[in-house]
């Protein structure tokens, strides 16, 4: 079967750095997405990785290792508004998105 | 605002009722999706439409019936639902269904409660 694993919840301090991991086992691979979802709101797109390596976008970076079936989202200079759930999703060989259950990130002052 | 709107935002219905959820996208996208989101579970893809044609039906019970009259509008018709169908129903759209970094844009969702 297809599976995406992420930690259920993480806590970090304002101004710090946090890394959210995602491991996947899917039938084929056509890209990995990270989305942010604030409570009661729609998920919004953060990043896309299809080749190995690091993609940097401001305070957020996303890394991919296809051989290890592994990705992480790195958030720097954490702000209170970064408190949200972070969803990892992999597009499989049929171009369907397989979603993880999300990681709830709690930021403390 | 993501360019995808959904109505109603909240819906309470009995098991014998019939209701419809509406989604509209103002992004000129060609693909539209219905997802079910339950607490602490991954997003479940229900239906996919690409250029108004249904391309995916992920073994969804027949009490959920989608309709896509054009590339901008998507409906989910509900009838004789069960309490376990209570969830957040999200609509999304993307430029295409396959290829490239076609990210999906989500609407705010309809919070459905079946009593």
PDB file of C-alpha atoms in Angstrom:
ATOM      1  CA  UNK A   1       0.000   0.000   0.000  1.00  0.00           C
ATOM      2  CA  UNK A   2       0.939   3.641  -0.220  1.00  0.00           C
ATOM      3  CA  UNK A   3       1.955   5.477   2.904  1.00  0.00           C
ATOM      4  CA  UNK A   4       3.098   8.910   4.033  1.00  0.00           C
ATOM      5  CA  UNK A   5       4.463   9.311   7.560  1.00  0.00           C
ATOM      6  CA  UNK A   6       4.841  12.575   9.452  1.00  0.00           C
ATOM      7  CA  UNK A   7       5.021  13.347  13.173  1.00  0.00           C
ATOM      8  CA  UNK A   8       1.617  14.141  14.609  1.00  0.00           C
ATOM      9  CA  UNK A   9       2.666  17.193  16.578  1.00  0.00           C
ATOM     10  CA  UNK A  10       5.747  19.313  17.210  1.00  0.00           C
ATOM     11  CA  UNK A  11       6.455  22.247  19.490  1.00  0.00           C
ATOM     12  CA  UNK A  12       9.019  24.978  18.891  1.00  0.00           C
ATOM     13  CA  UNK A  13       9.934  28.396  20.232  1.00  0.00           C
ATOM     14  CA  UNK A  14       9.406  31.711  18.496  1.00  0.00           C
ATOM     15  CA  UNK A  15      12.567  32.755  16.635  1.00  0.00           C
ATOM     16  CA  UNK A  16      13.954  29.213  16.510  1.00  0.00           C
ATOM     17  CA  UNK A  17      14.284  26.700  13.656  1.00  0.00           C
ATOM     18  CA  UNK A  18      12.178  23.569  13.237  1.00  0.00           C
ATOM     19  CA  UNK A  19      12.431  20.647  10.823  1.00  0.00           C
ATOM     20  CA  UNK A  20       9.334  18.620   9.935  1.00  0.00           C
ATOM     21  CA  UNK A  21      10.115  15.230   8.422  1.00  0.00           C
ATOM     22  CA  UNK A  22       8.114  13.233   5.927  1.00  0.00           C
ATOM     23  CA  UNK A  23       8.830   9.696   4.729  1.00  0.00           C
ATOM     24  CA  UNK A  24       6.913   8.067   1.952  1.00  0.00           C
ATOM     25  CA  UNK A  25       6.319   4.735   0.257  1.00  0.00           C
ATOM     26  CA  UNK A  26       4.368   5.162  -2.943  1.00  0.00           C
ATOM     27  CA  UNK A  27       3.890   3.426  -6.254  1.00  0.00           C
ATOM     28  CA  UNK A  28       6.023   5.740  -8.343  1.00  0.00           C
ATOM     29  CA  UNK A  29       7.012   9.326  -7.719  1.00  0.00           C
ATOM     30  CA  UNK A  30       6.119  12.470  -9.617  1.00  0.00           C
ATOM     31  CA  UNK A  31       6.855  15.160  -7.093  1.00  0.00           C
ATOM     32  CA  UNK A  32       6.377  16.029  -3.432  1.00  0.00           C
ATOM     33  CA  UNK A  33       4.367  18.942  -2.077  1.00  0.00           C
ATOM     34  CA  UNK A  34       4.195  20.731   1.246  1.00  0.00           C
ATOM     35  CA  UNK A  35       1.072  22.617   2.273  1.00  0.00           C
ATOM     36  CA  UNK A  36       0.270  24.772   5.293  1.00  0.00           C
ATOM     37  CA  UNK A  37      -3.168  24.651   6.888  1.00  0.00           C
ATOM     38  CA  UNK A  38      -4.216  27.012   9.649  1.00  0.00           C
ATOM     39  CA  UNK A  39      -7.042  25.803  11.869  1.00  0.00           C
ATOM     40  CA  UNK A  40     -10.389  26.232  10.126  1.00  0.00           C
ATOM     41  CA  UNK A  41      -8.806  27.351   6.871  1.00  0.00           C
ATOM     42  CA  UNK A  42      -7.914  25.905   3.482  1.00  0.00           C
ATOM     43  CA  UNK A  43      -4.534  24.264   2.880  1.00  0.00           C
ATOM     44  CA  UNK A  44      -2.188  26.579   1.001  1.00  0.00           C
ATOM     45  CA  UNK A  45       0.756  25.550  -1.163  1.00  0.00           C
ATOM     46  CA  UNK A  46       4.248  26.026   0.259  1.00  0.00           C
ATOM     47  CA  UNK A  47       6.716  24.097  -1.880  1.00  0.00           C
ATOM     48  CA  UNK A  48       7.288  21.493  -4.573  1.00  0.00           C
ATOM     49  CA  UNK A  49      10.264  19.157  -4.982  1.00  0.00           C
ATOM     50  CA  UNK A  50      10.774  16.729  -7.834  1.00  0.00           C
ATOM     51  CA  UNK A  51      14.587  16.509  -7.915  1.00  0.00           C
ATOM     52  CA  UNK A  52      16.900  15.706  -5.020  1.00  0.00           C
ATOM     53  CA  UNK A  53      18.154  18.633  -3.049  1.00  0.00           C
ATOM     54  CA  UNK A  54      17.089  21.735  -1.230  1.00  0.00           C
ATOM     55  CA  UNK A  55      14.570  24.305  -2.444  1.00  0.00           C
ATOM     56  CA  UNK A  56      14.674  27.573  -0.536  1.00  0.00           C
ATOM     57  CA  UNK A  57      11.844  30.066  -0.412  1.00  0.00           C
ATOM     58  CA  UNK A  58      12.346  32.799   2.140  1.00  0.00           C
ATOM     59  CA  UNK A  59      12.107  31.454   5.688  1.00  0.00           C
ATOM     60  CA  UNK A  60      10.921  28.071   4.397  1.00  0.00           C
ATOM     61  CA  UNK A  61      13.052  25.402   2.712  1.00  0.00           C
ATOM     62  CA  UNK A  62      12.163  21.915   1.553  1.00  0.00           C
ATOM     63  CA  UNK A  63      14.533  19.022   0.963  1.00  0.00           C
ATOM     64  CA  UNK A  64      14.063  15.813  -0.987  1.00  0.00           C
ATOM     65  CA  UNK A  65      15.930  12.517  -1.195  1.00  0.00           C
ATOM     66  CA  UNK A  66      14.168  10.209  -3.637  1.00  0.00           C
ATOM     67  CA  UNK A  67      16.464   7.266  -2.920  1.00  0.00           C
ATOM     68  CA  UNK A  68      15.538   7.433   0.770  1.00  0.00           C
ATOM     69  CA  UNK A  69      11.882   8.289   0.263  1.00  0.00           C
ATOM     70  CA  UNK A  70      12.403  11.252   2.536  1.00  0.00           C
ATOM     71  CA  UNK A  71      11.671  14.953   2.662  1.00  0.00           C
ATOM     72  CA  UNK A  72      11.751  17.661   5.268  1.00  0.00           C
ATOM     73  CA  UNK A  73      10.355  21.152   5.607  1.00  0.00           C
ATOM     74  CA  UNK A  74      12.632  23.594   7.415  1.00  0.00           C
ATOM     75  CA  UNK A  75      11.137  26.695   8.978  1.00  0.00           C
ATOM     76  CA  UNK A  76      13.542  29.395  10.180  1.00  0.00           C
ATOM     77  CA  UNK A  77      13.009  32.438  12.400  1.00  0.00           C
ATOM     78  CA  UNK A  78       9.720  31.025  13.605  1.00  0.00           C
ATOM     79  CA  UNK A  79       6.832  33.410  14.114  1.00  0.00           C
ATOM     80  CA  UNK A  80       3.620  32.870  16.047  1.00  0.00           C
ATOM     81  CA  UNK A  81       1.693  32.904  12.767  1.00  0.00           C
ATOM     82  CA  UNK A  82       3.568  29.752  11.721  1.00  0.00           C
ATOM     83  CA  UNK A  83       1.431  27.780  14.174  1.00  0.00           C
ATOM     84  CA  UNK A  84      -0.474  25.534  11.781  1.00  0.00           C
ATOM     85  CA  UNK A  85      -0.612  22.023  10.398  1.00  0.00           C
ATOM     86  CA  UNK A  86       1.889  21.120   7.707  1.00  0.00           C
ATOM     87  CA  UNK A  87       0.818  18.535   5.153  1.00  0.00           C
ATOM     88  CA  UNK A  88       3.166  16.435   3.055  1.00  0.00           C
ATOM     89  CA  UNK A  89       1.800  14.956  -0.188  1.00  0.00           C
ATOM     90  CA  UNK A  90       3.400  12.788  -2.871  1.00  0.00           C
ATOM     91  CA  UNK A  91       2.191  12.485  -6.443  1.00  0.00           C
ATOM     92  CA  UNK A  92       2.346   8.839  -7.483  1.00  0.00           C
ATOM     93  CA  UNK A  93       2.784   7.146 -10.854  1.00  0.00           C
ATOM     94  CA  UNK A  94      -0.901   7.835 -11.655  1.00  0.00           C
ATOM     95  CA  UNK A  95      -0.431  11.518 -10.774  1.00  0.00           C
ATOM     96  CA  UNK A  96      -2.679  11.109  -7.754  1.00  0.00           C
ATOM     97  CA  UNK A  97      -1.714  13.015  -4.614  1.00  0.00           C
ATOM     98  CA  UNK A  98      -1.172  10.769  -1.591  1.00  0.00           C
ATOM     99  CA  UNK A  99      -1.439  12.803   1.614  1.00  0.00           C
ATOM    100  CA  UNK A 100       0.080  12.493   5.034  1.00  0.00           C
ATOM    101  CA  UNK A 101      -2.085  13.145   8.089  1.00  0.00           C
ATOM    102  CA  UNK A 102      -0.239  16.394   8.763  1.00  0.00           C
ATOM    103  CA  UNK A 103       2.022  17.710  11.508  1.00  0.00           C
ATOM    104  CA  UNK A 104       0.534  20.183  13.941  1.00  0.00           C
ATOM    105  CA  UNK A 105       3.191  22.757  14.782  1.00  0.00           C
ATOM    106  CA  UNK A 106       2.774  24.704  18.013  1.00  0.00           C
ATOM    107  CA  UNK A 107       4.885  27.831  18.450  1.00  0.00           C
ATOM    108  CA  UNK A 108       5.512  29.083  21.971  1.00  0.00           C
ATOM    109  CA  UNK A 109       6.684  32.586  22.870  1.00  0.00           C
TER     110      UNK A 109
ATOM    111  CA  UNK B   1      -8.465  34.235  -0.750  1.00  0.00           C
ATOM    112  CA  UNK B   2      -7.270  31.414  -2.976  1.00  0.00           C
ATOM    113  CA  UNK B   3      -9.660  31.975  -5.881  1.00  0.00           C
ATOM    114  CA  UNK B   4     -11.751  28.958  -4.904  1.00  0.00           C
ATOM    115  CA  UNK B   5     -15.048  29.520  -3.115  1.00  0.00           C
ATOM    116  CA  UNK B   6     -17.297  27.003  -1.429  1.00  0.00           C
ATOM    117  CA  UNK B   7     -20.848  27.248  -0.143  1.00  0.00           C
ATOM    118  CA  UNK B   8     -22.214  26.666   2.364  1.00  0.00           C
ATOM    119  CA  UNK B   9     -19.395  26.963   4.895  1.00  0.00           C
ATOM    120  CA  UNK B  10     -21.345  24.979   7.476  1.00  0.00           C
ATOM    121  CA  UNK B  11     -24.108  22.427   6.987  1.00  0.00           C
ATOM    122  CA  UNK B  12     -26.094  20.337   9.443  1.00  0.00           C
ATOM    123  CA  UNK B  13     -28.330  17.707   7.909  1.00  0.00           C
ATOM    124  CA  UNK B  14     -30.319  14.714   8.961  1.00  0.00           C
ATOM    125  CA  UNK B  15     -29.702  11.277   7.518  1.00  0.00           C
ATOM    126  CA  UNK B  16     -32.782  11.479   5.313  1.00  0.00           C
ATOM    127  CA  UNK B  17     -32.071  14.916   3.855  1.00  0.00           C
ATOM    128  CA  UNK B  18     -30.750  15.817   0.425  1.00  0.00           C
ATOM    129  CA  UNK B  19     -28.343  18.707   0.113  1.00  0.00           C
ATOM    130  CA  UNK B  20     -25.677  19.957  -2.282  1.00  0.00           C
ATOM    131  CA  UNK B  21     -22.267  21.503  -1.804  1.00  0.00           C
ATOM    132  CA  UNK B  22     -21.075  24.042  -4.346  1.00  0.00           C
ATOM    133  CA  UNK B  23     -17.571  24.964  -5.435  1.00  0.00           C
ATOM    134  CA  UNK B  24     -16.488  27.656  -7.875  1.00  0.00           C
ATOM    135  CA  UNK B  25     -12.985  28.494  -9.038  1.00  0.00           C
ATOM    136  CA  UNK B  26     -11.993  31.820 -10.597  1.00  0.00           C
ATOM    137  CA  UNK B  27      -8.503  30.770 -11.666  1.00  0.00           C
ATOM    138  CA  UNK B  28      -9.100  29.409 -15.154  1.00  0.00           C
ATOM    139  CA  UNK B  29      -8.040  25.944 -14.051  1.00  0.00           C
ATOM    140  CA  UNK B  30      -8.976  22.765 -15.880  1.00  0.00           C
ATOM    141  CA  UNK B  31      -8.998  20.220 -13.050  1.00  0.00           C
ATOM    142  CA  UNK B  32     -11.219  20.187  -9.953  1.00  0.00           C
ATOM    143  CA  UNK B  33     -11.257  17.882  -6.953  1.00  0.00           C
ATOM    144  CA  UNK B  34     -13.396  16.917  -3.973  1.00  0.00           C
ATOM    145  CA  UNK B  35     -11.635  15.852  -0.779  1.00  0.00           C
ATOM    146  CA  UNK B  36     -12.876  14.670   2.606  1.00  0.00           C
ATOM    147  CA  UNK B  37     -10.866  15.773   5.645  1.00  0.00           C
ATOM    148  CA  UNK B  38     -11.498  14.060   8.981  1.00  0.00           C
ATOM    149  CA  UNK B  39      -9.692  14.921  12.192  1.00  0.00           C
ATOM    150  CA  UNK B  40      -6.154  13.537  12.390  1.00  0.00           C
ATOM    151  CA  UNK B  41      -6.541  11.634   9.126  1.00  0.00           C
ATOM    152  CA  UNK B  42      -4.972  12.257   5.720  1.00  0.00           C
ATOM    153  CA  UNK B  43      -6.959  14.069   3.102  1.00  0.00           C
ATOM    154  CA  UNK B  44      -9.091  11.545   1.216  1.00  0.00           C
ATOM    155  CA  UNK B  45      -9.482  12.178  -2.492  1.00  0.00           C
ATOM    156  CA  UNK B  46     -13.077  11.531  -3.522  1.00  0.00           C
ATOM    157  CA  UNK B  47     -13.494  12.704  -7.113  1.00  0.00           C
ATOM    158  CA  UNK B  48     -11.423  14.316  -9.847  1.00  0.00           C
ATOM    159  CA  UNK B  49     -12.664  16.151 -12.908  1.00  0.00           C
ATOM    160  CA  UNK B  50     -10.379  17.178 -15.757  1.00  0.00           C
ATOM    161  CA  UNK B  51     -11.891  19.339 -18.490  1.00  0.00           C
ATOM    162  CA  UNK B  52     -15.354  18.509 -17.072  1.00  0.00           C
ATOM    163  CA  UNK B  53     -14.798  14.766 -17.398  1.00  0.00           C
ATOM    164  CA  UNK B  54     -14.620  12.608 -14.293  1.00  0.00           C
ATOM    165  CA  UNK B  55     -11.251  10.913 -14.214  1.00  0.00           C
ATOM    166  CA  UNK B  56     -11.240   9.487 -10.707  1.00  0.00           C
ATOM    167  CA  UNK B  57     -13.782   8.013  -8.325  1.00  0.00           C
ATOM    168  CA  UNK B  58     -11.982   6.604  -5.328  1.00  0.00           C
ATOM    169  CA  UNK B  59     -14.562   3.994  -4.306  1.00  0.00           C
ATOM    170  CA  UNK B  60     -16.836   6.649  -2.882  1.00  0.00           C
ATOM    171  CA  UNK B  61     -20.283   5.470  -1.701  1.00  0.00           C
ATOM    172  CA  UNK B  62     -23.123   6.292  -4.069  1.00  0.00           C
ATOM    173  CA  UNK B  63     -24.733   8.555  -1.463  1.00  0.00           C
ATOM    174  CA  UNK B  64     -22.159  11.103  -2.703  1.00  0.00           C
ATOM    175  CA  UNK B  65     -22.819  12.200  -6.275  1.00  0.00           C
ATOM    176  CA  UNK B  66     -20.585  14.740  -8.035  1.00  0.00           C
ATOM    177  CA  UNK B  67     -21.540  17.025 -10.877  1.00  0.00           C
ATOM    178  CA  UNK B  68     -19.288  19.232 -13.006  1.00  0.00           C
ATOM    179  CA  UNK B  69     -21.303  21.346 -15.456  1.00  0.00           C
ATOM    180  CA  UNK B  70     -18.242  23.332 -16.599  1.00  0.00           C
ATOM    181  CA  UNK B  71     -14.581  23.798 -15.713  1.00  0.00           C
ATOM    182  CA  UNK B  72     -15.389  26.491 -13.154  1.00  0.00           C
ATOM    183  CA  UNK B  73     -18.110  24.800 -11.129  1.00  0.00           C
ATOM    184  CA  UNK B  74     -18.265  21.598  -9.145  1.00  0.00           C
ATOM    185  CA  UNK B  75     -21.088  20.227  -7.028  1.00  0.00           C
ATOM    186  CA  UNK B  76     -21.332  17.414  -4.526  1.00  0.00           C
ATOM    187  CA  UNK B  77     -24.868  16.119  -4.064  1.00  0.00           C
ATOM    188  CA  UNK B  78     -25.545  14.415  -0.750  1.00  0.00           C
ATOM    189  CA  UNK B  79     -28.369  12.054   0.166  1.00  0.00           C
ATOM    190  CA  UNK B  80     -29.069   9.571   2.955  1.00  0.00           C
ATOM    191  CA  UNK B  81     -25.753  10.264   4.619  1.00  0.00           C
ATOM    192  CA  UNK B  82     -24.428   8.516   7.711  1.00  0.00           C
ATOM    193  CA  UNK B  83     -23.041  10.145  10.878  1.00  0.00           C
ATOM    194  CA  UNK B  84     -19.537   8.953   9.913  1.00  0.00           C
ATOM    195  CA  UNK B  85     -19.779  11.213   6.857  1.00  0.00           C
ATOM    196  CA  UNK B  86     -19.452  14.222   9.146  1.00  0.00           C
ATOM    197  CA  UNK B  87     -16.209  15.936   8.116  1.00  0.00           C
ATOM    198  CA  UNK B  88     -14.731  18.939   6.341  1.00  0.00           C
ATOM    199  CA  UNK B  89     -15.297  18.705   2.587  1.00  0.00           C
ATOM    200  CA  UNK B  90     -12.694  20.549   0.580  1.00  0.00           C
ATOM    201  CA  UNK B  91     -12.806  21.531  -3.043  1.00  0.00           C
ATOM    202  CA  UNK B  92      -9.594  22.196  -4.950  1.00  0.00           C
ATOM    203  CA  UNK B  93      -8.539  23.126  -8.454  1.00  0.00           C
ATOM    204  CA  UNK B  94      -5.313  22.987 -10.439  1.00  0.00           C
ATOM    205  CA  UNK B  95      -4.121  24.076 -13.839  1.00  0.00           C
ATOM    206  CA  UNK B  96      -3.996  20.480 -14.985  1.00  0.00           C
ATOM    207  CA  UNK B  97      -4.310  17.044 -13.487  1.00  0.00           C
ATOM    208  CA  UNK B  98      -0.881  15.818 -14.449  1.00  0.00           C
ATOM    209  CA  UNK B  99       2.562  17.130 -15.095  1.00  0.00           C
ATOM    210  CA  UNK B 100       4.695  19.921 -13.787  1.00  0.00           C
ATOM    211  CA  UNK B 101       4.374  21.512 -10.407  1.00  0.00           C
ATOM    212  CA  UNK B 102       0.625  21.901 -10.731  1.00  0.00           C
ATOM    213  CA  UNK B 103      -0.187  22.731  -7.161  1.00  0.00           C
ATOM    214  CA  UNK B 104      -3.765  22.554  -6.001  1.00  0.00           C
ATOM    215  CA  UNK B 105      -5.631  25.581  -4.735  1.00  0.00           C
ATOM    216  CA  UNK B 106      -8.149  24.808  -2.034  1.00  0.00           C
ATOM    217  CA  UNK B 107     -11.405  26.390  -1.031  1.00  0.00           C
ATOM    218  CA  UNK B 108     -12.198  27.055   2.629  1.00  0.00           C
ATOM    219  CA  UNK B 109     -14.299  23.907   2.900  1.00  0.00           C
ATOM    220  CA  UNK B 110     -17.769  22.985   4.060  1.00  0.00           C
ATOM    221  CA  UNK B 111     -18.006  21.698   7.618  1.00  0.00           C
ATOM    222  CA  UNK B 112     -20.677  18.983   7.390  1.00  0.00           C
ATOM    223  CA  UNK B 113     -22.430  17.493  10.398  1.00  0.00           C
ATOM    224  CA  UNK B 114     -24.821  14.577   9.885  1.00  0.00           C
ATOM    225  CA  UNK B 115     -27.254  14.049  12.741  1.00  0.00           C
TER     226      UNK B 115
END
